[in-house]
CSV table of C-alpha atoms and ligand atoms in Angstrom, one decimal:
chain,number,residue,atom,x,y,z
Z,904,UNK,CA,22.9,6.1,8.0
Z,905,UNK,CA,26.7,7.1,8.6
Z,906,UNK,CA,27.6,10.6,6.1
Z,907,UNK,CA,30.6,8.5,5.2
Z,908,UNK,CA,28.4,5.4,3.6
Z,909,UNK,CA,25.7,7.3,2.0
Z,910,UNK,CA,25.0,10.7,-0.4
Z,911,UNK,CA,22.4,13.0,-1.0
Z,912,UNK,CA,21.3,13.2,-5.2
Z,913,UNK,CA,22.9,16.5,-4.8
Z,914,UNK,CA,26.1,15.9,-3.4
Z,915,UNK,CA,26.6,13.0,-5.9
Z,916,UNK,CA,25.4,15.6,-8.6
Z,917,UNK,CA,27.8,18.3,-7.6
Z,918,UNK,CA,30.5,15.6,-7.5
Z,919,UNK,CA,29.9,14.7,-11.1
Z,920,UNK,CA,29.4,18.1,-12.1
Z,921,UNK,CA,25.6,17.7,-13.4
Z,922,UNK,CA,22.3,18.8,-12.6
Z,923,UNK,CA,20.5,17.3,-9.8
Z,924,UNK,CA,17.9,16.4,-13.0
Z,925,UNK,CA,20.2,14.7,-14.6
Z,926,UNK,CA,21.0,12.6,-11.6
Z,927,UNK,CA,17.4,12.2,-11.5
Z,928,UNK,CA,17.4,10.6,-14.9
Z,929,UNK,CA,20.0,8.2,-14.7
Z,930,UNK,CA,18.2,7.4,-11.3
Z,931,UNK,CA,14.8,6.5,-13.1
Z,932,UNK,CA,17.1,4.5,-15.9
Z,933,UNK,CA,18.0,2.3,-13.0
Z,934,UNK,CA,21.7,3.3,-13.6
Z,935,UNK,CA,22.0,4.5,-9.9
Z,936,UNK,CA,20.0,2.6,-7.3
Z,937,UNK,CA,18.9,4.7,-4.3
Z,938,UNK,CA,17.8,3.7,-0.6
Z,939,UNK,CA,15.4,5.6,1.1
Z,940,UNK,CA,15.6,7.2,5.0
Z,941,UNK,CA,12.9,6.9,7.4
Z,942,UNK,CA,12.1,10.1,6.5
Z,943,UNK,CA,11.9,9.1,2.8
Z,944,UNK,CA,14.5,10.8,1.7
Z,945,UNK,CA,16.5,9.9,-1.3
Z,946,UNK,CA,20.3,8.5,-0.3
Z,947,UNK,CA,23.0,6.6,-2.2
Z,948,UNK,CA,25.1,4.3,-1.2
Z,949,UNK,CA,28.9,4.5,-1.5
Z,950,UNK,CA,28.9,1.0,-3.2
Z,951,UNK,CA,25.8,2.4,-5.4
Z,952,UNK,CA,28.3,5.3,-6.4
Z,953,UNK,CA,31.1,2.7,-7.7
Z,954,UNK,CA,28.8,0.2,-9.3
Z,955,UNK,CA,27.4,3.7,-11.5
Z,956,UNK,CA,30.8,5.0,-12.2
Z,957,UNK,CA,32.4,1.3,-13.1
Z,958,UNK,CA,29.4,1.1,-15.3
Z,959,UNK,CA,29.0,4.4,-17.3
Z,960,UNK,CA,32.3,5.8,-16.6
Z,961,UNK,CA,31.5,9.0,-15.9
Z,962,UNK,CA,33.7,11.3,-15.0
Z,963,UNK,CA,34.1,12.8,-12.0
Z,964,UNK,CA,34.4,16.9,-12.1
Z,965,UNK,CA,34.8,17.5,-8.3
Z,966,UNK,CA,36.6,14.8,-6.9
Z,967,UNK,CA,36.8,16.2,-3.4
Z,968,UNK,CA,33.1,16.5,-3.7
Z,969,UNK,CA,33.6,12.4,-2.8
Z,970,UNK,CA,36.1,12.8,0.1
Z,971,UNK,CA,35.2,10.2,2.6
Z,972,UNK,CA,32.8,8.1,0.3
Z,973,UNK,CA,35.9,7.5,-2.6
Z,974,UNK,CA,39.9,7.3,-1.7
Z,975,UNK,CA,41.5,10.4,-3.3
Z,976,UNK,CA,41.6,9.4,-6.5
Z,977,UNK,CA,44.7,9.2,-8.4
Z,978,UNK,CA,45.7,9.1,-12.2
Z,979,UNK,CA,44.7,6.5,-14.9
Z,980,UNK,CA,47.6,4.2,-14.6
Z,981,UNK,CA,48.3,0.2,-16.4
Z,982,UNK,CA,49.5,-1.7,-13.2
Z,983,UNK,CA,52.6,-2.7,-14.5
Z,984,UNK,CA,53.1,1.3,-13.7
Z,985,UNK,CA,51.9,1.0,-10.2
Z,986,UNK,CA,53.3,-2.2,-9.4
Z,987,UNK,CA,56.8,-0.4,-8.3
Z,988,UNK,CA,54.4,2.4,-6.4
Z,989,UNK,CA,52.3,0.4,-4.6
Z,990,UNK,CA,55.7,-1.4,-3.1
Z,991,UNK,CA,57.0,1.1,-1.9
Z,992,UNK,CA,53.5,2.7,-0.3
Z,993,UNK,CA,52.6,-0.7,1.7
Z,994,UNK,CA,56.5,-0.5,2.9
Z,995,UNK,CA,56.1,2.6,4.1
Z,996,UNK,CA,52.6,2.6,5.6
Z,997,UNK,CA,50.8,4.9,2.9
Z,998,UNK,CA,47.5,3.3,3.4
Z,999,UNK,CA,45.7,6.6,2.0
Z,1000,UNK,CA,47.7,6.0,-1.7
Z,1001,UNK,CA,47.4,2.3,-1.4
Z,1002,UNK,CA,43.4,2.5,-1.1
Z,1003,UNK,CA,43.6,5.4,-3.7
Z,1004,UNK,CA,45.5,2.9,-6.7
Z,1005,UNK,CA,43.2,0.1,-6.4
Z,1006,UNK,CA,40.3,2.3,-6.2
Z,1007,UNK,CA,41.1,3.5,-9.2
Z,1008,UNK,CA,41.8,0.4,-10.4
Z,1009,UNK,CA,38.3,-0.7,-9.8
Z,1010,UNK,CA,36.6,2.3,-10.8
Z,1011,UNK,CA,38.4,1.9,-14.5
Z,1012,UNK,CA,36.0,-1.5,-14.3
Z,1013,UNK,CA,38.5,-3.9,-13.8
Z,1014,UNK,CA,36.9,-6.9,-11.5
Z,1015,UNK,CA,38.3,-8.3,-8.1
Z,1016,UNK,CA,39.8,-11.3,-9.7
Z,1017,UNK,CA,41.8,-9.0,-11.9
Z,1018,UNK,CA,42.7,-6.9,-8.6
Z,1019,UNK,CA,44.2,-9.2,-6.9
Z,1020,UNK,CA,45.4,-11.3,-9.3
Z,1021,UNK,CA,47.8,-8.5,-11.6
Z,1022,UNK,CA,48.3,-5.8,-8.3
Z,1023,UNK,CA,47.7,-7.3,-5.2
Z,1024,UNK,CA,49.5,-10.4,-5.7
Z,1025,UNK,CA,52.5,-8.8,-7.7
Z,1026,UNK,CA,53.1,-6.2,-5.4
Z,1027,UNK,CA,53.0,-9.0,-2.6
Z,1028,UNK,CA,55.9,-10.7,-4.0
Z,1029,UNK,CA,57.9,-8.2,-4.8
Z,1030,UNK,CA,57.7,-7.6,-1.0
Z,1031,UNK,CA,58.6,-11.1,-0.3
Z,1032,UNK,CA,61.4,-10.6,-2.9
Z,1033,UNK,CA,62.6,-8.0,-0.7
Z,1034,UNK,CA,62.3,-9.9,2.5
Z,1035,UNK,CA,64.1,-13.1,1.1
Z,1036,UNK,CA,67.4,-10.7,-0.5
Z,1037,UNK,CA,67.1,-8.6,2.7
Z,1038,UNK,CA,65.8,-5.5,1.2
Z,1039,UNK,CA,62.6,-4.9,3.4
Z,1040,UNK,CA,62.6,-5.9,6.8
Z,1041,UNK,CA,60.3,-8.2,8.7
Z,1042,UNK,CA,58.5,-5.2,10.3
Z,1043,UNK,CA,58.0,-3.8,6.8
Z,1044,UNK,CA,56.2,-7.1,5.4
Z,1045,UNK,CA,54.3,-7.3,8.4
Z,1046,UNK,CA,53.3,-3.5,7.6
Z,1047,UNK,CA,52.6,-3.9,4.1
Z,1048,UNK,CA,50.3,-6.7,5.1
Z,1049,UNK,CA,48.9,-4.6,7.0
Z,1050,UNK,CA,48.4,-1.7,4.9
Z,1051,UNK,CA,47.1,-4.5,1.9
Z,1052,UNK,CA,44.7,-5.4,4.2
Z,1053,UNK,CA,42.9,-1.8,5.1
Z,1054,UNK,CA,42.8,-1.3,1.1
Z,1055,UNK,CA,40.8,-4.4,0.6
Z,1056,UNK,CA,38.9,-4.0,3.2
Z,1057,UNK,CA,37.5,-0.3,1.8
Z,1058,UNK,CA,37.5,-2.5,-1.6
Z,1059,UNK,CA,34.8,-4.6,0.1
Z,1060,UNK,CA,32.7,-1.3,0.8
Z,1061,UNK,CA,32.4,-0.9,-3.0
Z,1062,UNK,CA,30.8,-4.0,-3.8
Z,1063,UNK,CA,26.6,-4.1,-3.1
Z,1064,UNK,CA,25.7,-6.5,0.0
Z,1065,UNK,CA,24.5,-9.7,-1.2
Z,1066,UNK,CA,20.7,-9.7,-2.1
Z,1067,UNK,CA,18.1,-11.7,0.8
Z,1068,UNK,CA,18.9,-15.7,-0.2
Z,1069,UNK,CA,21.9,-15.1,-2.1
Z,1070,UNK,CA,23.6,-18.3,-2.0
Z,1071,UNK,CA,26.2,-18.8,1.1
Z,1072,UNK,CA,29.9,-19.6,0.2
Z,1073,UNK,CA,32.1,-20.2,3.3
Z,1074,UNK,CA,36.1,-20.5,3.3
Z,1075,UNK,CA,39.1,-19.7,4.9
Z,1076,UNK,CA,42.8,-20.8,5.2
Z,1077,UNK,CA,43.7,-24.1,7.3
Z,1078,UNK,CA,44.9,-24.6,11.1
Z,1079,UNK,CA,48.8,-24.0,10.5
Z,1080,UNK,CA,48.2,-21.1,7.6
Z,1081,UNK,CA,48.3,-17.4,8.9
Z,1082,UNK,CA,47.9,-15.8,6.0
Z,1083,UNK,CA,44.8,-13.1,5.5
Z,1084,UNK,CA,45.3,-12.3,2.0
Z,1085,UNK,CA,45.0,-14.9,-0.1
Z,1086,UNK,CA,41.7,-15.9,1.4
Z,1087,UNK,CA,40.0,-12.4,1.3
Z,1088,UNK,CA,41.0,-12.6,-2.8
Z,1089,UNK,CA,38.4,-15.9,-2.4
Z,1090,UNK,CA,36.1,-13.7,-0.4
Z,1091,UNK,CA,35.9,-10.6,-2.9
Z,1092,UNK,CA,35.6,-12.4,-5.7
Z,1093,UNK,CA,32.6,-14.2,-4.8
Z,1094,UNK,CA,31.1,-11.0,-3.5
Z,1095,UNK,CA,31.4,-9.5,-6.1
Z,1096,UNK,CA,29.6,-12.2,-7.6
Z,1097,UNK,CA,26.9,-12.2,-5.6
Z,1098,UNK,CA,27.4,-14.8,-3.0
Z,1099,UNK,CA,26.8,-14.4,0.6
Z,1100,UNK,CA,30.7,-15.3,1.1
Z,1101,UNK,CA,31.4,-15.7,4.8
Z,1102,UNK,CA,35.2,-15.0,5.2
Z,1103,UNK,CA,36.9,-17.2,8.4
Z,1104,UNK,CA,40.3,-15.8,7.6
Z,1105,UNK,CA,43.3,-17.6,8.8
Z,1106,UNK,CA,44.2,-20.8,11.1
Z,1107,UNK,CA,40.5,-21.7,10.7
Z,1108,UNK,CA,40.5,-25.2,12.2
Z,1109,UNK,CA,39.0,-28.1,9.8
Z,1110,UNK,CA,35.8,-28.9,11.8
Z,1111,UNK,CA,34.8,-25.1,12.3
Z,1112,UNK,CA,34.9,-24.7,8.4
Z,1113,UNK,CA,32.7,-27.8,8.3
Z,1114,UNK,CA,30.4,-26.4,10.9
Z,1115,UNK,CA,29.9,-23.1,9.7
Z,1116,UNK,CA,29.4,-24.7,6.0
Z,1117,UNK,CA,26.6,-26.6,8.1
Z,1118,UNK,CA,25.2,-24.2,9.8
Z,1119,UNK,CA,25.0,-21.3,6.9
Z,1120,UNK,CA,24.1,-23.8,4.5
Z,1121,UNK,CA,26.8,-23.3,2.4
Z,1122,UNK,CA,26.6,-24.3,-1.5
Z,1123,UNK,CA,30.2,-23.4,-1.8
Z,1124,UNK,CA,33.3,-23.8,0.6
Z,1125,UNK,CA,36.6,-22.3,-0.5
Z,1126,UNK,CA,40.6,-23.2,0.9
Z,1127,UNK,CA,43.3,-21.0,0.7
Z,1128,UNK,CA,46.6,-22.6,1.0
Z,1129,UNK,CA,49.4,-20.5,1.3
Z,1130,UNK,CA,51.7,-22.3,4.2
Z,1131,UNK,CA,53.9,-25.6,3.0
Z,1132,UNK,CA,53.7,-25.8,7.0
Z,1133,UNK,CA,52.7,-29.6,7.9
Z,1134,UNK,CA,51.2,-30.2,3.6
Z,1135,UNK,CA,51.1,-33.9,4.5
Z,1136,UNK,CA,48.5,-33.1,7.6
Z,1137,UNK,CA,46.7,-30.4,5.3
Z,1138,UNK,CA,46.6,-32.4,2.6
Z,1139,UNK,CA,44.8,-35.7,4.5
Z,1140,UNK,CA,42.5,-33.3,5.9
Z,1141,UNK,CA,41.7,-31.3,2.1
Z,1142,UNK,CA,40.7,-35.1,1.5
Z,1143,UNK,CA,38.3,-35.3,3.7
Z,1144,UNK,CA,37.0,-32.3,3.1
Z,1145,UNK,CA,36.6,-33.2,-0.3
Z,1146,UNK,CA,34.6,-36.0,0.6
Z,1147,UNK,CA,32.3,-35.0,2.7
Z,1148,UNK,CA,31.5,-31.8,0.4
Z,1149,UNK,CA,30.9,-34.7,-2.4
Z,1150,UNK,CA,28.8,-36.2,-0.1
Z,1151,UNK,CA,26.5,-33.3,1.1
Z,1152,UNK,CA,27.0,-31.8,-2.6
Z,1153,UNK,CA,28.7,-28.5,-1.9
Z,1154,UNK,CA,31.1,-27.1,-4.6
Z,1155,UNK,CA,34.3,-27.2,-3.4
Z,1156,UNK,CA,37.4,-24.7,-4.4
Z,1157,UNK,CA,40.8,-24.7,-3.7
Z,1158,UNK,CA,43.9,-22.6,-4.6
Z,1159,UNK,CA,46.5,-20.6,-3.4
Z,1160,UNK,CA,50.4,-20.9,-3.4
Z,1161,UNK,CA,51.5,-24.0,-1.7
Z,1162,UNK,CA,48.3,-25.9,-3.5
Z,1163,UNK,CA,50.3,-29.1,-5.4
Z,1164,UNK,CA,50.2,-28.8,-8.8
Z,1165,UNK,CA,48.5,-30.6,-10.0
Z,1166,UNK,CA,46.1,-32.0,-7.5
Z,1167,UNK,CA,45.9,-35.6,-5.9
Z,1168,UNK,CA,43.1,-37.0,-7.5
Z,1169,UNK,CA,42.1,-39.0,-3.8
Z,1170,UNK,CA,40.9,-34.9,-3.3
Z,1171,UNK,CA,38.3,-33.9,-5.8
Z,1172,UNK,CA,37.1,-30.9,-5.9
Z,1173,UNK,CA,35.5,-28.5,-8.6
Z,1174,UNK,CA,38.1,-26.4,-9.0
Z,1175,UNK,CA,42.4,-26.4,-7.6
Z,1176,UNK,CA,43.5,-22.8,-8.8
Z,1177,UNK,CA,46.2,-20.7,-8.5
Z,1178,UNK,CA,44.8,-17.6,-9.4
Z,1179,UNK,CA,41.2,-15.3,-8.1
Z,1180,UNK,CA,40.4,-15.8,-11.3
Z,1181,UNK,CA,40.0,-19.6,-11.2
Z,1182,UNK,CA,36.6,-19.6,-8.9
Z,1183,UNK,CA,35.1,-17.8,-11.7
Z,1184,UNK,CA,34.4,-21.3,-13.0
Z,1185,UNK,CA,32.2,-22.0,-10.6
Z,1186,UNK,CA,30.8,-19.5,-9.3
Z,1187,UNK,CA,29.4,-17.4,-11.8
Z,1188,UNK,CA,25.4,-17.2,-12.0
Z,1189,UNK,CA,25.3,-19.1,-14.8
Z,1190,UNK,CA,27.4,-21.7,-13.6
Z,1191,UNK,CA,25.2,-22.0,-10.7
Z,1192,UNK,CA,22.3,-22.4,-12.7
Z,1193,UNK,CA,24.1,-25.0,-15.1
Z,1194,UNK,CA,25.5,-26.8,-12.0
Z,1195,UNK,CA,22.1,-26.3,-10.1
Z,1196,UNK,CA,22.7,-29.8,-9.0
Z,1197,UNK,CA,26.0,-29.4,-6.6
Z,1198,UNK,CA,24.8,-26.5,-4.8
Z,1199,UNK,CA,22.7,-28.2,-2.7
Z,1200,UNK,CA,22.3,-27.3,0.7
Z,1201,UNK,CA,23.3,-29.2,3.7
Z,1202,UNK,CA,20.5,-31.5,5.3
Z,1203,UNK,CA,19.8,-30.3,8.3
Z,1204,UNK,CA,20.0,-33.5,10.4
Z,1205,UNK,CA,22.7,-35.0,8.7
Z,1206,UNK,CA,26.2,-35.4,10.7
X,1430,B12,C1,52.9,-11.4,3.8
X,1430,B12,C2,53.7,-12.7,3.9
X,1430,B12,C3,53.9,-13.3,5.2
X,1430,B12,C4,53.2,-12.8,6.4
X,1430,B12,C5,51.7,-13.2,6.5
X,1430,B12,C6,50.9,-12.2,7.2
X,1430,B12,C7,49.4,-12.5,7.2
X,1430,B12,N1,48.8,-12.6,8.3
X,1430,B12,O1,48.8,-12.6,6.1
X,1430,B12,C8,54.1,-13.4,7.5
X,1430,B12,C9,55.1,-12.4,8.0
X,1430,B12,C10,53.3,-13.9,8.8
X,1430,B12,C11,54.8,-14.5,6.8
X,1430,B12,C12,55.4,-15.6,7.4
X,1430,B12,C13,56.2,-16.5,6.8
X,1430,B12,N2,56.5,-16.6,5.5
X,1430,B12,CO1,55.6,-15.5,4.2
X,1430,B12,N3,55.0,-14.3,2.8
X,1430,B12,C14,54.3,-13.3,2.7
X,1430,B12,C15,54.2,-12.7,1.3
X,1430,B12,C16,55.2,-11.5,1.2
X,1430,B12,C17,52.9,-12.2,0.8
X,1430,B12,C18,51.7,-13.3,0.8
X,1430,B12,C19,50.4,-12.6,0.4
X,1430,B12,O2,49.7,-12.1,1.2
X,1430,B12,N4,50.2,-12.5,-1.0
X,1430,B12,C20,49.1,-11.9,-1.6
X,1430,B12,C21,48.0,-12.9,-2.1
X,1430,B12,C22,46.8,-12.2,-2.6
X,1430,B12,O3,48.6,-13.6,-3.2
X,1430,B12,P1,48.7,-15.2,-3.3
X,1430,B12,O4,49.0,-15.7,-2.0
X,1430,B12,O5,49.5,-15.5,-4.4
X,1430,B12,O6,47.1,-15.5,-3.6
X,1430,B12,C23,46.7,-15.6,-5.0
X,1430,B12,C24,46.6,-17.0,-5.5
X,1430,B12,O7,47.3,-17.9,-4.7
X,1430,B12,C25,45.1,-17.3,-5.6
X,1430,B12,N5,44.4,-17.9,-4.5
X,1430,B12,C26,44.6,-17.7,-3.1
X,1430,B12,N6,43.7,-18.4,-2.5
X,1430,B12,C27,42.9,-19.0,-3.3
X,1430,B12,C28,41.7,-19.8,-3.2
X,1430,B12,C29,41.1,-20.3,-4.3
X,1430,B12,C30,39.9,-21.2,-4.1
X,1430,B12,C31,41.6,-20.1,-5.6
X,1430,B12,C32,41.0,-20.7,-6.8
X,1430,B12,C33,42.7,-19.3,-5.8
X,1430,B12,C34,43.3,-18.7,-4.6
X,1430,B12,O8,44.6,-16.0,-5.8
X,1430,B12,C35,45.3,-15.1,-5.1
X,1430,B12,C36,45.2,-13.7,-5.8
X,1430,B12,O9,45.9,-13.7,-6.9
X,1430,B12,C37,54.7,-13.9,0.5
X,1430,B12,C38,55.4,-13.6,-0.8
X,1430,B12,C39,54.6,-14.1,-2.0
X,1430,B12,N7,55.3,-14.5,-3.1
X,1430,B12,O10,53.4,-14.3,-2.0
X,1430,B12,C40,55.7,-14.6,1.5
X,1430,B12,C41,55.9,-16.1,1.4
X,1430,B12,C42,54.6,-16.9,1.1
X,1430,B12,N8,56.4,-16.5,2.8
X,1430,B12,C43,57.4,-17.3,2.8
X,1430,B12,C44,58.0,-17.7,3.9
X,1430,B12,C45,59.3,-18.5,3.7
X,1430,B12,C46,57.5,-17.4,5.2
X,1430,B12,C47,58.1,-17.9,6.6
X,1430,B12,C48,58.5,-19.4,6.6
X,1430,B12,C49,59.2,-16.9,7.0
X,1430,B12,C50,59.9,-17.2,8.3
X,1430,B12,N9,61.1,-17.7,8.1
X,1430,B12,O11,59.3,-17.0,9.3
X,1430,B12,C51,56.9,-17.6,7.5
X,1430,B12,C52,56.0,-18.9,7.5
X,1430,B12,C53,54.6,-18.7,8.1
X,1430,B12,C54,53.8,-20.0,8.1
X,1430,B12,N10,53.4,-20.4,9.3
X,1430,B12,O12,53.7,-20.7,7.1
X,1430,B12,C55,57.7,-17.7,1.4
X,1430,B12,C56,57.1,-19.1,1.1
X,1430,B12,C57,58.1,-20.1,0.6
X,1430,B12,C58,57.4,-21.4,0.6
X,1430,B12,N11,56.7,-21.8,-0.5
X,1430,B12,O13,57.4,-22.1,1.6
X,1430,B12,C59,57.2,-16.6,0.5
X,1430,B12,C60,56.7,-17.0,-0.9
X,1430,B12,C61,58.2,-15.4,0.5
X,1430,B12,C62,59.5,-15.8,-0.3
X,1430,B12,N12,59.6,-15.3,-1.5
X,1430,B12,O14,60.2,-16.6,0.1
X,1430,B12,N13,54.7,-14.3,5.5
């Protein structure tokens, strides 16, 4: 167990400013879930921490109590405020304020699908605003990409690991589509959810997506389209997707940018979004149990 990932009952208790029996109590409550070392001593896991302050909203008296387990943390703040902020830190390479603003952003309980789709996404266009009027140079978008990128990674830290079984989702962005983004927002809202969400990031080419849905026994397979590179191709290829997830039963999402609106109806699929927010349709646990039917799994001897 790395320091970084896990706490002792009484660092988290001297972070929070409370007595270690407190802790205790919330601890027995089930409001904080601890792991146990080998030698059977009582640890918490950074993602334990968020999911206990998201919940209760406690506050937190020592913050540098949490160096290393929480970004610094920075002022309550409405994103319209940090929109202009966060800019200007991916531009310039602040990955420690970056990480800090969405942190807080999901410590105030806001979910991923609201992360991504009021900051992430805004702050991302405002950069290609500035690349398409020549304000922010190519190096810079590549860098706030970048910098995007290390934040939601650390965001990913925060959410518990899927549970053993937790139902498989698999997704990525297609063969001519470079962009990382839009398909981790796929990625960390379903894991947040729950699923088991295997990420294949960009220029994932069609038959791998279909193989690793195959092999992982996926009940979900998500497609980020971003790229109006080669649409006609894509979009032959989305229908086949489409019909061999109908076939085998798997739920099928798509969204992003460059997704027609609306949707081809030679492609059907159980959701065609353009915000996070959409696969909340389908992938919520009760939505799973209503739609208990499309999640089956893949046969195994089936081509
Ligand atoms: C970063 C970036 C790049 C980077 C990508 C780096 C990387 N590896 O990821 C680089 C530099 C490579 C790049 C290249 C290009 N880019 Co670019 N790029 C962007 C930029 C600034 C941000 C994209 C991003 O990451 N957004 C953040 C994500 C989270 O937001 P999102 O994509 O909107 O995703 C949301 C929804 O779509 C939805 N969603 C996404 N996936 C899914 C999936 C499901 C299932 C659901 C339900 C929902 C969903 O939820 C998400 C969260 O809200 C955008 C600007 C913009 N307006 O977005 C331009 C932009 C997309 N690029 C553009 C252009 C023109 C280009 C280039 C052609 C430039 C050039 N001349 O070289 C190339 C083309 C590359 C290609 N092969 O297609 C244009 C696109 C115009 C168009 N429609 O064709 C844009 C809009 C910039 C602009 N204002 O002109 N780009």
């Amino acid at each position: 167990m790395s320091q970084r990932d896990y706490l002792s009952p009484r660092q988290l208790a001297a972070a929070l400013g409370v007595s270690e029996s407190s802790l205790k109590r919330w601890v027995d409550k089930g409001l904080i879930q601890v792991t146990r070392t080998a030698g059977g001593h009582r640890r918490i896991s950074r993602a334990a921490v968020y999911q206990f302050l998201r919940t209760t909203k406690t506050p937190i008296a020592n913050p540098e109590f949490l160096a290393g387990v929480i970004p610094a943390l920075t002022a309550k703040f409405e994103p319209a405020q940090s929109v202009p902020a966060l800019v200007d830190a991916v531009c310039q390479g602040d990955r420690q304020t970056t990480a800090a603003v969405l942190s807080r952003y999901y410590l105030d309980g806001h979910t991923m699908a609201e992360l991504f789709d009021r900051l992430i996404r805004p702050v991302m266009q405002e950069v290609g605003h500035g690349w398409q009027t020549n304000r922010i140079a190519v190096y810079q978008e590549h860098r706030a990409t970048s910098v995007m990128l290390h934040a939601a990674t650390e965001l990913r830290r925060m959410v518990p690991p899927p549970a053993p079984g937790a139902p498989v989702a698999v997704g990525g962005a297609p063969p001519a589509d470079p962009y990382l983004l839009p398909t981790m927002s796929a990625d960390l809202v379903l894991t947040e959810l729950g699923w088991n969400a295997v990420n294949l990031g960009a220029l994932t080419p069609w038959n791998e997506l279909v193989e690793a849905s195959r092999s992982l026994g996926a009940a979900l397979v998500w497609v980020s389209l971003t790229s109006s590179a080669n649409l006609g191709e894509t979009l032959s290829e989305l229908r086949q997707l489409a019909q061999h997830c109908e076939r085998h039963r798997i739920t099928l999402a798509l969204g992003g940018q460059a997704l027609p609106s609306p949707l081809d109806a030679s492609i059907p699929c159980a959701v065609a979004g353009h915000d996070a927010a959409d696969i909340l349709r389908v992938a919520m646990p009760q939505s799973r149990t209503a739609n208990s039917g499309r999640f089956g799994r893949f046969d195994q001897d089936e081509s």
